[in-house]
Coordinates of C-alpha atoms in Angstrom, one line a residue:
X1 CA 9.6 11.5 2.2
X2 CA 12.8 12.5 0.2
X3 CA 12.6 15.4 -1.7
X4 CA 14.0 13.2 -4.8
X5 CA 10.4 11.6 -4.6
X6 CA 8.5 14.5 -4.7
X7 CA 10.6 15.5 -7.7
X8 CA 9.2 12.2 -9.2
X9 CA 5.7 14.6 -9.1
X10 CA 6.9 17.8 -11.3
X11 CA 4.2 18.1 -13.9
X12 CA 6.0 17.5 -16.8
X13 CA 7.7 14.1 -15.8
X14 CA 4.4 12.5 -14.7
X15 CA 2.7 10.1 -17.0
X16 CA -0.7 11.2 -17.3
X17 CA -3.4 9.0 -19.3
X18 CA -4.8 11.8 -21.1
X19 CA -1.2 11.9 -22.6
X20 CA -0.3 9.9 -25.7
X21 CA 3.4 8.7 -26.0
X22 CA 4.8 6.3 -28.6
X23 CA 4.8 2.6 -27.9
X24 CA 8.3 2.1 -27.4
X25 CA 8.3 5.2 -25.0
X26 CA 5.6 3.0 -23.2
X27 CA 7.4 -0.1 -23.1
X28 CA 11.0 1.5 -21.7
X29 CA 9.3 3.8 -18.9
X30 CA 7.2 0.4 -18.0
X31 CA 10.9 -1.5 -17.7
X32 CA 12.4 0.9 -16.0
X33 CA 10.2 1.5 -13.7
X34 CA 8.9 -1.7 -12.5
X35 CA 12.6 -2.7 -12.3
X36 CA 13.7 -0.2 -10.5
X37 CA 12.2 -1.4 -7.2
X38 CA 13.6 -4.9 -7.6
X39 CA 16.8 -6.0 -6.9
X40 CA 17.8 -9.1 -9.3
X41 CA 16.4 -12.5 -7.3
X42 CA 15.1 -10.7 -4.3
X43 CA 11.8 -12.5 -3.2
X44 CA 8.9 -10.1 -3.4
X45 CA 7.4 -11.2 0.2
X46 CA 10.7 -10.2 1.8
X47 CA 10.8 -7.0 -0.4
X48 CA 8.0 -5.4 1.3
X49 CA 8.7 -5.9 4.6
X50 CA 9.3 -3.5 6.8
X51 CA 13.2 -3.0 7.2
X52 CA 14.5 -2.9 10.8
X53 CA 14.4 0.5 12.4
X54 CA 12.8 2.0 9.7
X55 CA 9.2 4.1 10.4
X56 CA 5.9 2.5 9.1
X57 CA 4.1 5.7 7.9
X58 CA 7.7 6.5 5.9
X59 CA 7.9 3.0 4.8
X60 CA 4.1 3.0 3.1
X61 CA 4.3 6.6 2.0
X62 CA 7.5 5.9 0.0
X63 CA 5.9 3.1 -1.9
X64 CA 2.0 4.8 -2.5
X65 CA 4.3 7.2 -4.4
X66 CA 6.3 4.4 -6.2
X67 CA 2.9 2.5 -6.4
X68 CA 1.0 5.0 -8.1
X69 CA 3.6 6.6 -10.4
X70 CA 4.2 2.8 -12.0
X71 CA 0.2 2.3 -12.0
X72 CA -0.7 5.2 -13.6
X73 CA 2.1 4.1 -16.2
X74 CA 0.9 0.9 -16.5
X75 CA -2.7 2.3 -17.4
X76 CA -1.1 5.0 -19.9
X77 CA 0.3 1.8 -21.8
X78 CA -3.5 0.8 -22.6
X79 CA -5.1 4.1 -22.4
X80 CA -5.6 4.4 -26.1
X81 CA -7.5 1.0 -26.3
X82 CA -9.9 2.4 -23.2
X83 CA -12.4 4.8 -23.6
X84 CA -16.1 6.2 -23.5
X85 CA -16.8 3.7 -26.5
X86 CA -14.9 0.4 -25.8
X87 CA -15.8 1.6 -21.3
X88 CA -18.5 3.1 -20.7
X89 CA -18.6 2.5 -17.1
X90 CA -15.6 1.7 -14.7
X91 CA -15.9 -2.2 -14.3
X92 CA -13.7 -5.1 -13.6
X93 CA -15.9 -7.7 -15.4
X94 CA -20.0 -7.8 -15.3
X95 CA -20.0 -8.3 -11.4
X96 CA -17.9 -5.3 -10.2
X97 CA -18.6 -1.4 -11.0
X98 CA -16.6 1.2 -9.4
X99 CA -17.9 4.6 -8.6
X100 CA -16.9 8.0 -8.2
X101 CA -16.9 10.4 -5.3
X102 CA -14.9 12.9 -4.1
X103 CA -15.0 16.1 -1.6
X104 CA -16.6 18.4 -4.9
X105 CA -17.9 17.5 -7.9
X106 CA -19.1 14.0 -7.1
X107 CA -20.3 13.8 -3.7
X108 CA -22.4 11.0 -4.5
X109 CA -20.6 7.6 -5.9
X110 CA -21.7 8.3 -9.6
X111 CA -21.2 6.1 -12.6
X112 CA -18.5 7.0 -15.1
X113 CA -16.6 6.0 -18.1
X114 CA -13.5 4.3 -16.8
X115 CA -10.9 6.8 -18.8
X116 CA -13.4 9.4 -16.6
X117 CA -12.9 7.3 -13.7
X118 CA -9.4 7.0 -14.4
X119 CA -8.1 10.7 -15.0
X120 CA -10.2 11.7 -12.1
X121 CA -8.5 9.3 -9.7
X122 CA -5.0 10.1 -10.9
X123 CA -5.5 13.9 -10.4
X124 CA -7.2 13.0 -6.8
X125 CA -4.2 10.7 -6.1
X126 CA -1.9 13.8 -7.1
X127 CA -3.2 16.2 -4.7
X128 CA -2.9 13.8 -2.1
X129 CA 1.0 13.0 -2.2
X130 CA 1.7 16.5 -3.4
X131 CA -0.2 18.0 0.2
X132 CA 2.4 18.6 2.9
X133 CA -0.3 18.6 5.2
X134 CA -0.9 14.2 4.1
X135 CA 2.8 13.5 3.3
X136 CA 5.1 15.3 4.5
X137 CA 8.5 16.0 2.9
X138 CA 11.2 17.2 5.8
X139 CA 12.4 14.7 7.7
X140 CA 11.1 14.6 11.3
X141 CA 8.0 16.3 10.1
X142 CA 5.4 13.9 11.8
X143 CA 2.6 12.2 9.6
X144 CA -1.0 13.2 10.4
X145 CA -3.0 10.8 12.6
X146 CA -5.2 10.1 9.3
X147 CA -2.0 9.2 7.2
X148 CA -2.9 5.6 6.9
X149 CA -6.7 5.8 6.3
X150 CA -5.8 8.2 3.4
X151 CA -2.6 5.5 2.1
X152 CA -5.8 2.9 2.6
X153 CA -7.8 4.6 0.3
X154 CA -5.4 5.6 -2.6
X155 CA -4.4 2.1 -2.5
X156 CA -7.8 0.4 -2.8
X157 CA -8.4 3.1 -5.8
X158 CA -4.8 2.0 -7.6
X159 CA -6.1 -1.7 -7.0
X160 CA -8.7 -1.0 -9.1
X161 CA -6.9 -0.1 -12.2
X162 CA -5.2 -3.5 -12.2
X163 CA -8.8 -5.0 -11.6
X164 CA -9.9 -3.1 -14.5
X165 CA -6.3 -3.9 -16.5
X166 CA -6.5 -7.5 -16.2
X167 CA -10.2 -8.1 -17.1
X168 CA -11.0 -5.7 -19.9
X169 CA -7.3 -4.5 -21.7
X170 CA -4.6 -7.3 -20.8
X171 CA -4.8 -8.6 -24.5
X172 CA -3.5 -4.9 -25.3
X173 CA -0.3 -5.4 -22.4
X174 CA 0.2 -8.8 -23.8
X175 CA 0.2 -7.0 -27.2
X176 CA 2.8 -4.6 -26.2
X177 CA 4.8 -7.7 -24.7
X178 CA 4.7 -6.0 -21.1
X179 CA 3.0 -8.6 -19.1
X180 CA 5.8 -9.9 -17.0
X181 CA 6.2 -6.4 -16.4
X182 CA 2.8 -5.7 -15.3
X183 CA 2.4 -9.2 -13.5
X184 CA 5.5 -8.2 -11.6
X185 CA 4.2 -4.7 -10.2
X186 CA 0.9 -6.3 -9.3
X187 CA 2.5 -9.3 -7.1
X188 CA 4.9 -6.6 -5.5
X189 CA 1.3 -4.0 -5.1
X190 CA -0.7 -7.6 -3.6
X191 CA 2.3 -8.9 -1.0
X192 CA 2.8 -5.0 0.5
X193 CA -0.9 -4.0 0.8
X194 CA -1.3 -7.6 2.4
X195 CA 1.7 -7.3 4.4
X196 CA 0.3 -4.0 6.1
X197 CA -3.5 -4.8 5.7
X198 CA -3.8 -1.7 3.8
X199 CA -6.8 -3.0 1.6
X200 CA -10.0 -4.6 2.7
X201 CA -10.6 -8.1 1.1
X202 CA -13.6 -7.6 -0.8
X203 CA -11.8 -5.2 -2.8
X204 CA -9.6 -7.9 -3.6
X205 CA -12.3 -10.2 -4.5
X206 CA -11.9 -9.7 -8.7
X207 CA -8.4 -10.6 -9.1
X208 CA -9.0 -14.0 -6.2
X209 CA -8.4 -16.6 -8.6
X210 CA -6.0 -15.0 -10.5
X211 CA -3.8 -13.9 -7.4
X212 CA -4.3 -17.5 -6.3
X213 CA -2.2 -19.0 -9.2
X214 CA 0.4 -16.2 -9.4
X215 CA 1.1 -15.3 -5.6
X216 CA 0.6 -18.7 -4.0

């Protein structure tokens, strides 16, 4: 990975939920960002295809990073409209509740408030692409054997936010008129995940139907 992406991580340019930025703010970081890995009137399906010559584990580390610094803008968009109150668990709909666990605190899957769920999974994400050790910066540096199992995980967690998104807050992206922006991020997240295998399909289960109609 390019240094110029881990520059992307300083603290003070990250978008973090627990940080409150005026709506137009919102709105031009969410254009900007979920254009800036299109080219005009390239097809999404060839987008994420791995180009010619170029190394898998680089190819998928480059976009978890792109992938979670335009999720976790996405959710800061609706943060204010999510918390204990309005979520008091981390759902996406009455059939699906996510739990936490992690290597410290919650080493059981334990229930939580999705803006809980949510600031604990950014900061977990965080540590992950900020370890050397995980993804590595200097070219030639070799990914660990357990690279993709850990790219696996972060991106079935970040799938979860748009589950949660859609069903419970999309009247507050429609609100902010960032739909097409958010629609487009989650068919470019759905074709390279599914490209690469790199989620298991129950986790996709939530969003079937709606996938169905927008990616088929």
């Amino acid at each position: 990975m390019s240094m110029a992406l881990k520059q992307v991580f300083n603290k003070d340019r990250t978008f973090r939920p627990k940080r409150k930025f005026e709506p137009g703010t919102q709105r031009f970081e969410l254009h900007k960002k979920a254009q800036a890995s299109l080219n005009a009137g390239l097809d999404l399906k060839q987008a994420v295809q791995l180009p010619h010559g170029e190394d898998l584990n680089d190819w998928v580390a480059v976009h978890v990073v792109d992938f979670f610094n335009r999720i976790n803008l996405i959710y800061g968009t609706i943060s204010d409209s999510c918390t204990d109150q309005t979520c008091p668990v981390m759902s996406g709909g009455p059939k699906y509740e996510y739990r936490w666990q992690d290597e410290h605190k919650y080493k059981r899957p334990t229930a939580l408030s999705a803006p809980k769920y949510m600031s604990l999974l950014m900061d977990w994400i965080e540590v992950q692409i900020n370890n050397e050790n995980i993804f590595p910066t200097n070219v030639g540096t070799p990914f660990p054997k357990t690279f993709m199992q850990v790219a696996k995980k972060i991106l079935s967690r970040l799938f979860r936010v748009f589950v949660h998104v859609y069903i419970h807050h999309f009247d507050r992206v429609s609100q902010m008129g960032a739909e097409a922006h958010v629609n487009t991020c989650y068919k470019h997240f759905y074709y390279f995940v599914t490209e690469f295998n790199l989620t298991d399909h129950k986790e996709l289960e939530p969003l079937k139907e709606m996938t169905a109609r927008m990616c088929h």
